[in-house]
Tab-separated table of C-alpha atoms and ligand atoms in Angstrom:
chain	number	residue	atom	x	y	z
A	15	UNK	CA	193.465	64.777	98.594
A	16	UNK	CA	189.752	64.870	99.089
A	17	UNK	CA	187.082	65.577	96.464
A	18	UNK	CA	186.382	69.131	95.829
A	19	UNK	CA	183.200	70.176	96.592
A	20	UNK	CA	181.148	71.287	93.357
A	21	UNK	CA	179.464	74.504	94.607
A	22	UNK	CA	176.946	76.037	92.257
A	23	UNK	CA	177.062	80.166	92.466
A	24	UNK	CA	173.306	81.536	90.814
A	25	UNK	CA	173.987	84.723	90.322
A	26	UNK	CA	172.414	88.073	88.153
A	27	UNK	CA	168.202	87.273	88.229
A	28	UNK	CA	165.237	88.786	87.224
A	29	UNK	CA	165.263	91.709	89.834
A	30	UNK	CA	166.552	95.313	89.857
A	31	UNK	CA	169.187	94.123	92.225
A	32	UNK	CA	170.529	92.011	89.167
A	33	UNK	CA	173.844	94.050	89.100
A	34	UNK	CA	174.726	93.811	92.615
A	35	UNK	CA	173.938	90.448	92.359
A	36	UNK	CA	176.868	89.861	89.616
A	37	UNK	CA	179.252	92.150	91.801
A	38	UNK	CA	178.380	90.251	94.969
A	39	UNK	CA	179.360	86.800	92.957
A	40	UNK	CA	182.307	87.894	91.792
A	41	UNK	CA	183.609	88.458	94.992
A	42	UNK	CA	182.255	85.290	96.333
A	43	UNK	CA	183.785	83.721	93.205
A	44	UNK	CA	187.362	85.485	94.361
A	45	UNK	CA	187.089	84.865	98.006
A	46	UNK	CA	186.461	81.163	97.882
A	47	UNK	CA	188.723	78.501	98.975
A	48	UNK	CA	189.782	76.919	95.431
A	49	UNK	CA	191.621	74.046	97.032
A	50	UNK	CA	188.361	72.795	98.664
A	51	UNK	CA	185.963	74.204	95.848
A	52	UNK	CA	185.436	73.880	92.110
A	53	UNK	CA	182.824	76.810	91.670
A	54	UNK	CA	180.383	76.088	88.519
A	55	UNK	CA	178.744	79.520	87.651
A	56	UNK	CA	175.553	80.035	86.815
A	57	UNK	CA	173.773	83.181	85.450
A	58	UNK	CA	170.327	84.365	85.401
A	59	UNK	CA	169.365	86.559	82.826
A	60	UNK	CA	167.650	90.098	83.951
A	61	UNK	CA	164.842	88.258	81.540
A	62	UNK	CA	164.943	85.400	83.538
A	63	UNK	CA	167.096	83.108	80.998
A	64	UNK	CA	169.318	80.390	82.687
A	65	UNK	CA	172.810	81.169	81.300
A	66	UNK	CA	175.127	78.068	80.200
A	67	UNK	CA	178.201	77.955	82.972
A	68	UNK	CA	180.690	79.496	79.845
A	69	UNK	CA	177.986	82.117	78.817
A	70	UNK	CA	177.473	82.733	82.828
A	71	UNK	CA	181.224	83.285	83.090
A	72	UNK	CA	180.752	85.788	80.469
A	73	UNK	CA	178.536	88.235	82.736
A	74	UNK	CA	180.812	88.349	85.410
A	75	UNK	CA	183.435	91.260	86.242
A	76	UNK	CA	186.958	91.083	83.904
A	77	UNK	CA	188.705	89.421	87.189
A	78	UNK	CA	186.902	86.735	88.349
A	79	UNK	CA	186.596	85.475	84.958
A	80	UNK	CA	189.987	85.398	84.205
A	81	UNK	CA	190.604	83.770	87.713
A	82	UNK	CA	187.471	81.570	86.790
A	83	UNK	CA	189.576	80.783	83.337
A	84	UNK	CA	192.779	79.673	84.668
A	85	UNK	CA	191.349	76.883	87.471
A	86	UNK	CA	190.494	73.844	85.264
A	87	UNK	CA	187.219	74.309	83.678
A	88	UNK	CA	184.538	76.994	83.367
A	89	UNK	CA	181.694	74.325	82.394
A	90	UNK	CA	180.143	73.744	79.118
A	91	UNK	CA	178.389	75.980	76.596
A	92	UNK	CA	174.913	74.362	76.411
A	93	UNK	CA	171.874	75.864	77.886
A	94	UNK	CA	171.144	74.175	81.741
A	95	UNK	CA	168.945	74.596	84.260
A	96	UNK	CA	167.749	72.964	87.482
A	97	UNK	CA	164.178	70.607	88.310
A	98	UNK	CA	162.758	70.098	90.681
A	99	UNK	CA	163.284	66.402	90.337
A	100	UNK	CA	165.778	64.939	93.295
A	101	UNK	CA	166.646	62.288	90.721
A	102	UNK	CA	167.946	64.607	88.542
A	103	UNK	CA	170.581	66.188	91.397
A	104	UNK	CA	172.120	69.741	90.094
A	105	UNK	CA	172.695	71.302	86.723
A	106	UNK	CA	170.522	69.607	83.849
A	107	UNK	CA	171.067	70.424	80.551
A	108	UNK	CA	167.904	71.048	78.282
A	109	UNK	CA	168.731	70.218	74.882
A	110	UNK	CA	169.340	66.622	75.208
A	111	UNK	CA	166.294	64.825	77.041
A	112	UNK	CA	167.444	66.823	80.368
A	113	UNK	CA	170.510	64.706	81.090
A	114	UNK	CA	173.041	65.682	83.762
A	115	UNK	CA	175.180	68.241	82.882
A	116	UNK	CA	176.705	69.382	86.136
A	117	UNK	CA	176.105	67.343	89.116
A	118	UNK	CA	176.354	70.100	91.843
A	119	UNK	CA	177.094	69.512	95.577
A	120	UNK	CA	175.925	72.456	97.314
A	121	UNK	CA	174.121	75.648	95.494
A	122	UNK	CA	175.095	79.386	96.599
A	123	UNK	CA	171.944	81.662	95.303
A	124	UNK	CA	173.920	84.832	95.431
A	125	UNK	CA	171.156	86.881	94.079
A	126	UNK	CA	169.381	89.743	95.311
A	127	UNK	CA	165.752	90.647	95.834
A	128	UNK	CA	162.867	89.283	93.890
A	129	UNK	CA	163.468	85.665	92.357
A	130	UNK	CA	166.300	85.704	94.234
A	131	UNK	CA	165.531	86.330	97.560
A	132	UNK	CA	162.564	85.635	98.391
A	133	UNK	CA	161.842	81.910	98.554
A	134	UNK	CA	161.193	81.137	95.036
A	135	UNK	CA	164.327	79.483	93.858
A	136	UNK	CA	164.564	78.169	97.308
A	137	UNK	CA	161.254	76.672	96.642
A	138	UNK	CA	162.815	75.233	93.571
A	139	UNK	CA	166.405	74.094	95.582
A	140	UNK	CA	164.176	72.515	97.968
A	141	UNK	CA	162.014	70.754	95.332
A	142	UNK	CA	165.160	69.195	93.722
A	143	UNK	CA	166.461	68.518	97.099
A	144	UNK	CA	170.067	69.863	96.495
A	145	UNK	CA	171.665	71.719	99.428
A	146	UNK	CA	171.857	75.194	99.476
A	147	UNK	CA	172.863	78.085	100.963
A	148	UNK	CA	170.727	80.618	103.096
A	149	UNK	CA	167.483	80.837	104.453
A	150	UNK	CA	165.137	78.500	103.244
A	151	UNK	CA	161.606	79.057	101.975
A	152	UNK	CA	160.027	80.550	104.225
A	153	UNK	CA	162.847	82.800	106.175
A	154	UNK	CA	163.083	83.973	102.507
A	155	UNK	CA	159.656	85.220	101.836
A	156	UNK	CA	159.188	86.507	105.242
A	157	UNK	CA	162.542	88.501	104.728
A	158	UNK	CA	161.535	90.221	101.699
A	159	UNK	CA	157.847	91.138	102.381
A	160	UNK	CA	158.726	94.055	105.178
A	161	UNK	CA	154.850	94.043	105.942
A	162	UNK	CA	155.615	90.270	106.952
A	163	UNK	CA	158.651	90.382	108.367
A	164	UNK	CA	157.814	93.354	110.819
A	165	UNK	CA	154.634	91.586	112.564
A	166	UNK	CA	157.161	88.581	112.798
A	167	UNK	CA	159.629	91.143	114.789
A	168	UNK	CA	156.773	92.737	116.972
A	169	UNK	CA	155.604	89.380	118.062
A	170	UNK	CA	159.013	88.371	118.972
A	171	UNK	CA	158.872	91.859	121.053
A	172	UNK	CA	161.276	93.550	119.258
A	173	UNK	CA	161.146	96.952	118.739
A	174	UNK	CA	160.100	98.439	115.281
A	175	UNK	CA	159.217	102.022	113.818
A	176	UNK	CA	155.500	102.710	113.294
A	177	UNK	CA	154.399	101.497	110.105
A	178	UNK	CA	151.550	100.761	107.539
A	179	UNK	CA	151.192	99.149	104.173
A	180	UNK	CA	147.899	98.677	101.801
A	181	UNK	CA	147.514	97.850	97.997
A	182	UNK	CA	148.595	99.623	95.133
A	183	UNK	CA	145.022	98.823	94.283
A	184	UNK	CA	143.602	100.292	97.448
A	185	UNK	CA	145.255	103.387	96.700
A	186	UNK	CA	143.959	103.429	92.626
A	187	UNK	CA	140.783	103.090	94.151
A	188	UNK	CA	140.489	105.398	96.947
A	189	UNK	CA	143.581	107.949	97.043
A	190	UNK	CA	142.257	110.056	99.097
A	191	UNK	CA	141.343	108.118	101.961
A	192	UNK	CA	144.688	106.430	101.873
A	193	UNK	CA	146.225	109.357	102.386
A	194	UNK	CA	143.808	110.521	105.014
A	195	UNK	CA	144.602	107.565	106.448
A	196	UNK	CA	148.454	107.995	106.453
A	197	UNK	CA	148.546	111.764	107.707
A	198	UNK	CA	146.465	110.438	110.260
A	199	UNK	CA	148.645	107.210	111.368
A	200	UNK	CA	152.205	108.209	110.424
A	201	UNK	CA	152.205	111.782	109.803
A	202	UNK	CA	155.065	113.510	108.635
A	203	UNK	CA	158.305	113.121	107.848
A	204	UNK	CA	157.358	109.545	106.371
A	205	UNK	CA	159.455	107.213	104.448
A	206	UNK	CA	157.116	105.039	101.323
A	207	UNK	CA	158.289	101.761	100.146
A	208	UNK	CA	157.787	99.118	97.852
A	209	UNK	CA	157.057	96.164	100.362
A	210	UNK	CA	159.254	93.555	98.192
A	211	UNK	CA	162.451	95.225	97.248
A	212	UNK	CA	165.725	95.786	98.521
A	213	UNK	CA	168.523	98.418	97.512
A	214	UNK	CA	166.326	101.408	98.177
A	215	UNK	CA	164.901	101.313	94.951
A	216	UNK	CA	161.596	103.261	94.897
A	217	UNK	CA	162.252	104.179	98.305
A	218	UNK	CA	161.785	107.809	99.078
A	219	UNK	CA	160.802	110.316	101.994
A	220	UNK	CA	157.574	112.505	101.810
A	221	UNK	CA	157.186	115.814	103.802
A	222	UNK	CA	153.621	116.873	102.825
A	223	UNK	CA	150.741	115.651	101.037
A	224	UNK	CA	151.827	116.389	97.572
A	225	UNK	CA	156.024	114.623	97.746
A	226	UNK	CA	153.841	111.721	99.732
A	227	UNK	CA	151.520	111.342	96.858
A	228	UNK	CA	154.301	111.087	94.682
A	229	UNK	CA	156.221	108.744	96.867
A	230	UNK	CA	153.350	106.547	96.894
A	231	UNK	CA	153.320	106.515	92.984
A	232	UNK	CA	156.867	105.619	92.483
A	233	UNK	CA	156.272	103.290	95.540
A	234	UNK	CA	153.272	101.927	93.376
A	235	UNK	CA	155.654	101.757	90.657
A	236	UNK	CA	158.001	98.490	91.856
A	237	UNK	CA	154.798	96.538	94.201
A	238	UNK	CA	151.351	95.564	94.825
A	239	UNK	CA	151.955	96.530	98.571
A	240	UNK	CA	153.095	99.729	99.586
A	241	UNK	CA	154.675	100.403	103.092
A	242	UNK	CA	154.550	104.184	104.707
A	243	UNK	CA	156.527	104.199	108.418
A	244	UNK	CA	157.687	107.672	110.687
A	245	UNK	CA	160.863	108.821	109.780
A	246	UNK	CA	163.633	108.087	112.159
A	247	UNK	CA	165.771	110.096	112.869
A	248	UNK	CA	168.996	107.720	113.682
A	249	UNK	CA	172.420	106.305	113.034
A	250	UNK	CA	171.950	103.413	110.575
A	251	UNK	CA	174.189	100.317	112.101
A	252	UNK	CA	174.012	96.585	111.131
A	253	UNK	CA	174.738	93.359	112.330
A	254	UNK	CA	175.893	90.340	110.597
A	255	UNK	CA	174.278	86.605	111.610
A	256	UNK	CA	175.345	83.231	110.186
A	257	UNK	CA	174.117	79.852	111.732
A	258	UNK	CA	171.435	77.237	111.856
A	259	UNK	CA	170.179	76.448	115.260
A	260	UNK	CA	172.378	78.403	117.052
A	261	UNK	CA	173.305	81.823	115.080
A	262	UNK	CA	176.211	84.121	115.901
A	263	UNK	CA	176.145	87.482	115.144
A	264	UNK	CA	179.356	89.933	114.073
A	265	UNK	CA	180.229	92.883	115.347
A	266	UNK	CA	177.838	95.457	114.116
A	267	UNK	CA	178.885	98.039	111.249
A	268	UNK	CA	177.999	101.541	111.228
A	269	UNK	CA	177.436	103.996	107.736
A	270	UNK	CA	178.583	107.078	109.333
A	271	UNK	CA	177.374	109.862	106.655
A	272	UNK	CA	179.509	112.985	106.191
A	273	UNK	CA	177.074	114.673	104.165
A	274	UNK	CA	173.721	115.386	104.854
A	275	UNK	CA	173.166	115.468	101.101
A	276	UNK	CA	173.128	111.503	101.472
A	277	UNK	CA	169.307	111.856	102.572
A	278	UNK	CA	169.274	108.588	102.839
A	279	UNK	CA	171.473	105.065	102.021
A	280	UNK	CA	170.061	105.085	98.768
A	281	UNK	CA	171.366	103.311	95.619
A	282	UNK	CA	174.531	104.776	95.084
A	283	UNK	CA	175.449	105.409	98.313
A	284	UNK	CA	175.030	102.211	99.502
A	285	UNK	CA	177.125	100.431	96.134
A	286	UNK	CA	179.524	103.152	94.765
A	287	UNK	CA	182.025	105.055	97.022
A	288	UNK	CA	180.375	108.638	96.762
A	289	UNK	CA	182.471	109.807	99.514
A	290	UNK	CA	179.051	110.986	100.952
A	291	UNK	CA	178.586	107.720	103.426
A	292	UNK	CA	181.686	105.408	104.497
A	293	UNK	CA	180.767	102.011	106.419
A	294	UNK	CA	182.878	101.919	109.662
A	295	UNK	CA	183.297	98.577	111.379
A	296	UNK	CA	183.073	97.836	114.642
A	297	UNK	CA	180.338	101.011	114.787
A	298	UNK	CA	181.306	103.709	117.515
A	299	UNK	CA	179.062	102.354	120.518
A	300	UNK	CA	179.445	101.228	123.900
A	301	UNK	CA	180.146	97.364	124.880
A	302	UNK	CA	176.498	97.354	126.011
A	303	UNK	CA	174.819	98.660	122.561
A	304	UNK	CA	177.220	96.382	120.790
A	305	UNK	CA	175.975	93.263	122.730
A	306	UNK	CA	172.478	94.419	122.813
A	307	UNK	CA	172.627	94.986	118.540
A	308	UNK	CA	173.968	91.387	118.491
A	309	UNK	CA	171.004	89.767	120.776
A	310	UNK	CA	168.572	91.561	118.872
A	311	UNK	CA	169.942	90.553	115.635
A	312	UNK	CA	169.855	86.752	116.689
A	313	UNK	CA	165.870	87.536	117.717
A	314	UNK	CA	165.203	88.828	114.490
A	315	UNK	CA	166.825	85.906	112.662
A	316	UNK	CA	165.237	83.495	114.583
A	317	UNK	CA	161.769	85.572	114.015
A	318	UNK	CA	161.942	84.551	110.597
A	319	UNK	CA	163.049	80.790	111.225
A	320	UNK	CA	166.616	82.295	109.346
A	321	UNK	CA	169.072	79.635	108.898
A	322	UNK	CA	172.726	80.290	107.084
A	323	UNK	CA	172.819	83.810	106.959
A	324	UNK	CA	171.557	87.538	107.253
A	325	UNK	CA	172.278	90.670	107.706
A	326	UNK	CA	170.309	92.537	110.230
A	327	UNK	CA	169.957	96.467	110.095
A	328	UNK	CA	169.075	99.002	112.718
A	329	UNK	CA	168.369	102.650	113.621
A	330	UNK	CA	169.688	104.317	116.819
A	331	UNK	CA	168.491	106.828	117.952
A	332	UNK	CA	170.060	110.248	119.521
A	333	UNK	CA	168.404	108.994	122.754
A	334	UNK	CA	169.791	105.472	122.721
A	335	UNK	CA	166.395	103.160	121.576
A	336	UNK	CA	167.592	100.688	118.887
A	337	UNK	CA	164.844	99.729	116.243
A	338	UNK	CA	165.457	96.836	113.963
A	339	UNK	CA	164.289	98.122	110.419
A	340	UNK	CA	165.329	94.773	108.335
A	341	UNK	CA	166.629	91.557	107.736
A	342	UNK	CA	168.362	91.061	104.527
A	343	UNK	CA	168.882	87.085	103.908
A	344	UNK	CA	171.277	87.515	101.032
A	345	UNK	CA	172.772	90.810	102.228
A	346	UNK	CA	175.213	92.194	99.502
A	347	UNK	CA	178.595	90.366	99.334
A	348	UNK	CA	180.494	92.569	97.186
A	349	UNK	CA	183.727	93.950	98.132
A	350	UNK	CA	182.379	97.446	99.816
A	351	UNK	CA	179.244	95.656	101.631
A	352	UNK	CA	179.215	95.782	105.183
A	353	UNK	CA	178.089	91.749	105.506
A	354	UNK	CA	181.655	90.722	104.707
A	355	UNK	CA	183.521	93.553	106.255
A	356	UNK	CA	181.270	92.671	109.317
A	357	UNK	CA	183.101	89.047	109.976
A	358	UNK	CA	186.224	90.590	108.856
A	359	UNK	CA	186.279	92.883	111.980
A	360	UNK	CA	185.317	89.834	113.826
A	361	UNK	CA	188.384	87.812	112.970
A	362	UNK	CA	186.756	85.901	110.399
A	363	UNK	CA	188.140	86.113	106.955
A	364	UNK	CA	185.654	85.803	104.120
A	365	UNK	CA	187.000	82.431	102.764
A	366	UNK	CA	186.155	81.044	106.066
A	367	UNK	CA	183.270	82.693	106.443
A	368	UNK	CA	181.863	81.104	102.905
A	369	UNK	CA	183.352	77.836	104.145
A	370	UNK	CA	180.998	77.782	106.938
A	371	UNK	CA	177.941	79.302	105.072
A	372	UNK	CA	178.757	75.450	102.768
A	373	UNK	CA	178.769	73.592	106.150
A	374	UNK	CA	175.399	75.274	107.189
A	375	UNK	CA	173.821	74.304	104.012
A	376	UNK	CA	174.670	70.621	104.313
A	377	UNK	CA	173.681	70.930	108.101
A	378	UNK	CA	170.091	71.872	106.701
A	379	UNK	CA	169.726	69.741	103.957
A	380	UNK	CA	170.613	66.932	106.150
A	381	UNK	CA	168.676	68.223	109.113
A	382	UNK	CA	165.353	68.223	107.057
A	383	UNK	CA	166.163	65.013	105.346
A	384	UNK	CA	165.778	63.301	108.903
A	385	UNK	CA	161.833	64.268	108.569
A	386	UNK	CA	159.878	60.899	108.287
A	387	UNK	CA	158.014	61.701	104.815
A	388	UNK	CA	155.990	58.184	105.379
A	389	UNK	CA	152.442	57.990	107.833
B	417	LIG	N1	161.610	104.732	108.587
B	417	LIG	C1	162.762	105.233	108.129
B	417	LIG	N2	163.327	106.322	108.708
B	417	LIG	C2	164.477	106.853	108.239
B	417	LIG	N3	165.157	106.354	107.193
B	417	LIG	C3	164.656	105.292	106.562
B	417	LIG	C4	163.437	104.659	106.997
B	417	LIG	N4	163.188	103.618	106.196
B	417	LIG	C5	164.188	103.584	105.293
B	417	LIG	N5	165.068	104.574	105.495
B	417	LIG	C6	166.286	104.852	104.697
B	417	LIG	O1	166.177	104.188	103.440
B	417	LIG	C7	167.151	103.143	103.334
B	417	LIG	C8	166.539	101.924	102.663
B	417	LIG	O2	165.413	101.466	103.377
B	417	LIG	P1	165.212	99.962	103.789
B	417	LIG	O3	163.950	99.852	104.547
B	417	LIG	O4	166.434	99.485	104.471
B	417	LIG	O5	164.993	99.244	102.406
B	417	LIG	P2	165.938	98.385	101.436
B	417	LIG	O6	165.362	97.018	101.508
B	417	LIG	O7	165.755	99.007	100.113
B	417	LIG	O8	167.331	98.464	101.959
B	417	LIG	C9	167.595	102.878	104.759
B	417	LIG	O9	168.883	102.333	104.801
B	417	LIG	C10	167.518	104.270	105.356
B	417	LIG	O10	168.628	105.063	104.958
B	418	LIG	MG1	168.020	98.261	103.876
């Protein structure tokens, strides 16, 4: 029988996605081919704090620990972390001259939103030259920063809502004109968002002067940049995309919302079942829209040089226009997100789909280690 693959799942971080983050690793955790993989978990604390693999264990939910529990080991109890030293391949512990603790084959950042998503633990992956999977570097921090990622989608022509963004300093300094500036762009209804966050957290809709002053506070509260775009008035579908060079894309999802009380996919909508919004899969639209959602996704992936995986989401509108509003490059992988459910639909199971997200991230790795590094 061949080797099993050691496959390193970072999970929890220091962002205010850190509980999704858990969830979406313990189904990873669940899904996962054990005859192929030995998973080695590893925790982040919402402090930052690198978790031993028995302490990581610890965080996540009652079921995958106990299925974590009865296959072999659960890795040891002293405190690890990774460098970014290629010498020094995978897990290293710190308490005794940073020897090798777990020697890791592939690592699966399963985390969500800053430190997590963003490009700077791929900056560290990269540095210590271990394979890993999802967007690299720079896919990541173009993904996160919406003010980034949507000139990347208008110069690849796709179409986007009307938007602007300036500094929480800006705005400290000269509220007024900011807003005068904002009425006069975007107008109203107007959605105000962090730039760098993800799970609609400090995300909220402003109808006049005063609820957009306040949006831009709480905005203010999460970010140095903050985003203001036109409202759009739309069905909210997504797409799912996993590849290197040549991405595929799912069938695209659809949260079809049976309340109007659901303003919008915030929080809880989008990670408890509310009853409010339900996530329907392949979405209700035509051959046509479904194939045009899927080239678009692909354009938007390869906008941001995306490699592994994404998630893609879009607005359509009563009249027909798709707009892409974001790519996600670790969307949520817990059992009610719509990335998994996505491939599901498509006819491919989640187990396979995590196989192939491992094959993609030893594509990469050995993709960029063909680079001459010598002049
Ligand atoms: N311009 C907009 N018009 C209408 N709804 C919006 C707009 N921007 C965001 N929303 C609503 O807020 C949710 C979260 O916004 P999004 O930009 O996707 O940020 P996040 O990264 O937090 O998911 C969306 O799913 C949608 O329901
Ligand atoms: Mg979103």
């Amino acid at each position: 029988m061949a080797k099993k693959l050691r496959i390193g799942v970072i999970f929890g971080g220091r962002s205010g996605e850190h509980e999704v983050s858990v969830r979406s690793a313990g189904a990873v955790i669940q899904a996962i081919d054990a005859s192929k993989y030995e998973v080695v978990p590893i925790a982040i604390t919402k402090e930052g704090n690198w978790l031993a693999p028995a302490a990581a264990a610890d965080l996540l939910p009652d079921k995958t620990r106990r299925l974590l529990s009865s296959r072999s080991r659960s890795g040891g109890d002293e405190d690890v972390t990774i460098l970014g030293d290629p010498s020094r391949r995978g897990l290293v512990r710190l308490d005794t001259n940073g020897g090798p603790a777990e020697p890791l084959d592939v690592i699966f950042p399963v985390l969500h939103g800053t430190y997590g998503e963003d490009g700077t633990i791929q900056g560290l992956l990269e540095m210590a030259a271990v394979p890993f999977v999802g967007c690299g570097t720079l896919a990541s921090a173009c993904g996160m920063d919406k003010a980034i990622m949507k000139a990347l989608f208008k110069g690849a022509g796709l179409p986007i809502c009307n938007f602007i963004w300036f500094l929480r300093s800006e705005w400290e300094r000269a509220g007024e004109k900011v807003l005068r500036r904002v009425i006069r762009q975007i107008g109203f209804p107007a959605f105000v968002k962090p730039v760098n966050l993800g799970s609609s957290v400090g995300i909220s809709k402003a109808t006049d002067r005063a609820s957009l002053s306040r949006a831009i506070e709480l905005a203010g509260r999460y970010d140095r940049k903050i985003m203001v775009e036109e409202a759009i008035d739309g069905r909210e579908l997504e797409c799912a995309v996993i590849g290197n060079d040549k991405p595929q894309a799912s069938l695209p999802g659809e949260y079809v919302v049976h309340d109007e009380a659901a303003r919008f996919l915030d929080y809880a909508e989008k990670y408890s079942s509310t009853g409010h919004v339900e996530f329907v899969v392949p979405a209700r639209v035509s051959k046509v829209v479904t194939k045009r959602i899927q080239k678009m996704a692909v354009t938007a992936y390869q906008a941001i040089d995306g490699s592994g995986f994404s998630r893609v989401d879009f607005f359509l509108r009563p009249d027909g226009q798709l707009l892409v509003n974001e790519i996600n490059t670790i969307p949520g992988l817990t059992d009610v997100s719509g990335f998994p459910k996505m491939w599901e639909a498509t006819g491919v199971p989640f187990a396979r789909v995590i196989d192939q997200l491992i094959e993609f991230a030893i594509e990469r790795h050995r993709e960029r280690a063909r680079n001459e590094t010598s002049i």
